[in-house]
Coordinates of C-alpha atoms in Angstrom, one line a residue:
X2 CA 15.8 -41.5 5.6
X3 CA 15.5 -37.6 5.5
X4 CA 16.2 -35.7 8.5
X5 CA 14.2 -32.8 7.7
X6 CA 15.9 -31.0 10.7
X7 CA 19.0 -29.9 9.1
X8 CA 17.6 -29.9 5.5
X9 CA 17.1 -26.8 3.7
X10 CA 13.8 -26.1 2.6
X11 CA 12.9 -26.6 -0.7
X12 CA 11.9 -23.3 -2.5
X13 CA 9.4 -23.0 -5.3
X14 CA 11.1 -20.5 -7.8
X15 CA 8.1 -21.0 -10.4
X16 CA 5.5 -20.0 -8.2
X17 CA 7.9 -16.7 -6.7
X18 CA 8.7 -16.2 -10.6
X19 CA 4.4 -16.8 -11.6
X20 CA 4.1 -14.3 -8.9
X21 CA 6.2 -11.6 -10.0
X22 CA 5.4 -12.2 -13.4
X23 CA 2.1 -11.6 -12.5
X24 CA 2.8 -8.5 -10.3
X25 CA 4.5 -6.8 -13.6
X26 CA 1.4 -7.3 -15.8
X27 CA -0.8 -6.0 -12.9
X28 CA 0.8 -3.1 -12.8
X29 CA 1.2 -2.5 -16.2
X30 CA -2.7 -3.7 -16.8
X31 CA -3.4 -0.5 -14.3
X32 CA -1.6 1.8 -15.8
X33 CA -3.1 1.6 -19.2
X34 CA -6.4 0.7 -18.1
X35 CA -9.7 1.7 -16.0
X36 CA -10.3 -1.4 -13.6
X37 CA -12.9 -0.8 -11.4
X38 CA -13.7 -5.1 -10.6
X39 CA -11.2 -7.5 -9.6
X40 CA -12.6 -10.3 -11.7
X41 CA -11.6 -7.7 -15.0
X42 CA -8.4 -7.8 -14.1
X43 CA -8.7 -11.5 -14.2
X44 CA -10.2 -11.5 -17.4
X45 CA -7.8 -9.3 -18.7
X46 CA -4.3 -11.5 -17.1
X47 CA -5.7 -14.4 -18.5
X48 CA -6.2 -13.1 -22.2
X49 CA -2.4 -11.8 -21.8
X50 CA -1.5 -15.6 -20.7
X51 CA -0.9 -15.0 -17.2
X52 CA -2.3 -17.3 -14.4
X53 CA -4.3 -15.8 -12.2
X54 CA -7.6 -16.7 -9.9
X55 CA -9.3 -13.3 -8.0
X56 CA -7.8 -15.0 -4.8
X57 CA -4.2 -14.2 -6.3
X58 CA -5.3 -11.1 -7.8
X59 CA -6.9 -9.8 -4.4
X60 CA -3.4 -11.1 -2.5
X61 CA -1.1 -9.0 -5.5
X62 CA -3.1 -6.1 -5.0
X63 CA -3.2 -5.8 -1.2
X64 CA 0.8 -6.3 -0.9
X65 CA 1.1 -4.3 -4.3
X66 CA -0.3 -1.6 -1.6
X67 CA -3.3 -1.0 -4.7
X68 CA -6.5 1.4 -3.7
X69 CA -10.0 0.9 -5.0
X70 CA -11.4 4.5 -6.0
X71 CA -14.6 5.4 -8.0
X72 CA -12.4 5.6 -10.5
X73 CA -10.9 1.8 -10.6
X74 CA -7.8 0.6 -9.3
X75 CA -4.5 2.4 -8.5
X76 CA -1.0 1.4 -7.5
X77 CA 1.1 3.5 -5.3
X78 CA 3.7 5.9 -6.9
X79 CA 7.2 4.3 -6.4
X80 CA 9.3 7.1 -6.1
X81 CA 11.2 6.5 -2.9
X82 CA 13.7 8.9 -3.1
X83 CA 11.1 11.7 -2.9
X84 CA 9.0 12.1 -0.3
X85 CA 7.1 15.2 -1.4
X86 CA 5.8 13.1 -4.3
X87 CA 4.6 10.3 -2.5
X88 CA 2.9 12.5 -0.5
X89 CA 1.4 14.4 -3.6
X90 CA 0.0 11.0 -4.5
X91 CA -1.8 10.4 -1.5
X92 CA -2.8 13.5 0.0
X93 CA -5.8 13.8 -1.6
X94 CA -7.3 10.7 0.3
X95 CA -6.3 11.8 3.7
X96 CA -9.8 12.9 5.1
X97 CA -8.4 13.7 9.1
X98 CA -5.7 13.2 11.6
X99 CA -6.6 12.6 15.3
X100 CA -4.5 11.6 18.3
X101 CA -5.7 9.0 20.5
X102 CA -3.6 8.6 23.4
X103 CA 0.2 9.8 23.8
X104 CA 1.5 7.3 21.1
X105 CA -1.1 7.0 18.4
X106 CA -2.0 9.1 15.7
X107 CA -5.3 7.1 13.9
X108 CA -5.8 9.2 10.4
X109 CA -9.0 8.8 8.1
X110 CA -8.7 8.6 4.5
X111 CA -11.2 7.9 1.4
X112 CA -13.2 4.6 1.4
X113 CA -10.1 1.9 -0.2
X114 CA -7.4 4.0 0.5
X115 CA -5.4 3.3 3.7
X116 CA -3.6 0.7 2.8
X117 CA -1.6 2.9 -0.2
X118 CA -1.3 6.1 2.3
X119 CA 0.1 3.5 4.9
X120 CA 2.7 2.1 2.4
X121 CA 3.4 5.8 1.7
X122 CA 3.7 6.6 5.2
X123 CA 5.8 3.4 5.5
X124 CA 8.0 4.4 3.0
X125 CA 8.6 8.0 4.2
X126 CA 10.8 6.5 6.6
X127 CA 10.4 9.3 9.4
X128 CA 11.8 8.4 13.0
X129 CA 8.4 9.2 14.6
X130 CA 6.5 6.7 12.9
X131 CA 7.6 3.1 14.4
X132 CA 4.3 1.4 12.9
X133 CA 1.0 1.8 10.8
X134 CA -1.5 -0.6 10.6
X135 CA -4.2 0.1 7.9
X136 CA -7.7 -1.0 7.1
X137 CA -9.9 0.1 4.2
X138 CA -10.6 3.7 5.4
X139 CA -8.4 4.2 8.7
X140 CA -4.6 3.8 9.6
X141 CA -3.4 3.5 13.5
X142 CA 0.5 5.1 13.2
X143 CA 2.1 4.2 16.6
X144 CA 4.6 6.7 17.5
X145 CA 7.7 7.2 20.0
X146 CA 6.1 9.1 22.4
X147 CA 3.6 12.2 23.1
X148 CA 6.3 14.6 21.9
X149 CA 6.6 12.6 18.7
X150 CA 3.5 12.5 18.2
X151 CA 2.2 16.0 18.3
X152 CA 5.8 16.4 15.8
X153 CA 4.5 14.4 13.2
X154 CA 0.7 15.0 13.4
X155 CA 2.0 18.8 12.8
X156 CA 4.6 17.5 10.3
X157 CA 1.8 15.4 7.9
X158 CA -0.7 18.3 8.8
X159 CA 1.9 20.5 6.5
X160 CA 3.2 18.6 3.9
X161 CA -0.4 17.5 3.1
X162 CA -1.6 21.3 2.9
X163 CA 0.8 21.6 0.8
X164 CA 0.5 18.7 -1.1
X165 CA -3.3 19.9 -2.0
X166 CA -2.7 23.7 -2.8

């Protein structure tokens, strides 16, 4: 008999490798093409070879951190070593930043866009942020504190000026 207690679990590397094979041609589909429909880039996988149903496809994109705009899909830029760029790449779907309360900071950007400005923000790594939690066109960033707070809604405030002049 099994004692599934002390057991390790048994780990599916085809369906982690499926996956990340199907992450690469995601984002290289993107890159070279306009995708405005989830069900293209469906079409498009499965004409490459790869196996894919929209309910993957929808799951990739989401955790690929992948904003709907007019103008079709786009993946984040992956440049973690430079802040200013990932900024650049996002700034332009920043819309407002409001505080609510002494620890949050909720900020409004273009319809499909908060989840890739919270993976930015994410990213950024700044000791003010502790979380962001994103929908389709708002992000809540909980912060240290008031002092914090005010700190980085000045901070973002600046680099995203600059980031659009």
């Amino acid at each position: 008999m099994r004692n599934l207690c002390t057991e390790a679990p048994t780990i599916m590397p085809s369906a982690v490798a499926e996956q990340q094979a199907r992450r690469r041609a995601i984002a290289q589909l993107l890159e070279h093409n306009t995708i405005v429909r989830q069900a293209e880039l469906v079409q498009l996988l499965r004409a490459a070879g790869v196996h894919a149903t929209q309910s993957s496809v929808s799951r990739d994109l989401k955790d690929m951190g992948a904003a709907k705009l007019n103008s079709g899909y786009s993946l984040p830029e992956l440049h973690r070593d430079d802040n200013e760029q990932q900024l650049k790449a996002v700034a332009e779907f920043v819309r407002d930043i409001r505080t609510a309360g002494p620890n949050l900071l909720v900020v409004l950007t273009a319809i499909g866009a908060a989840q890739r400005v919270a993976l930015t923000l994410d990213r950024l790594d700044w000791p003010e942020i502790v979380a962001t939690l994103s929908g389709d066109d708002t992000i809540f960033i909980a912060t240290t504190g008031a002092a914090p707070q005010r700190r980085l809604r000045s901070r973002l405030n600046e680099k995203l000026r600059k980031a659009t002049s």
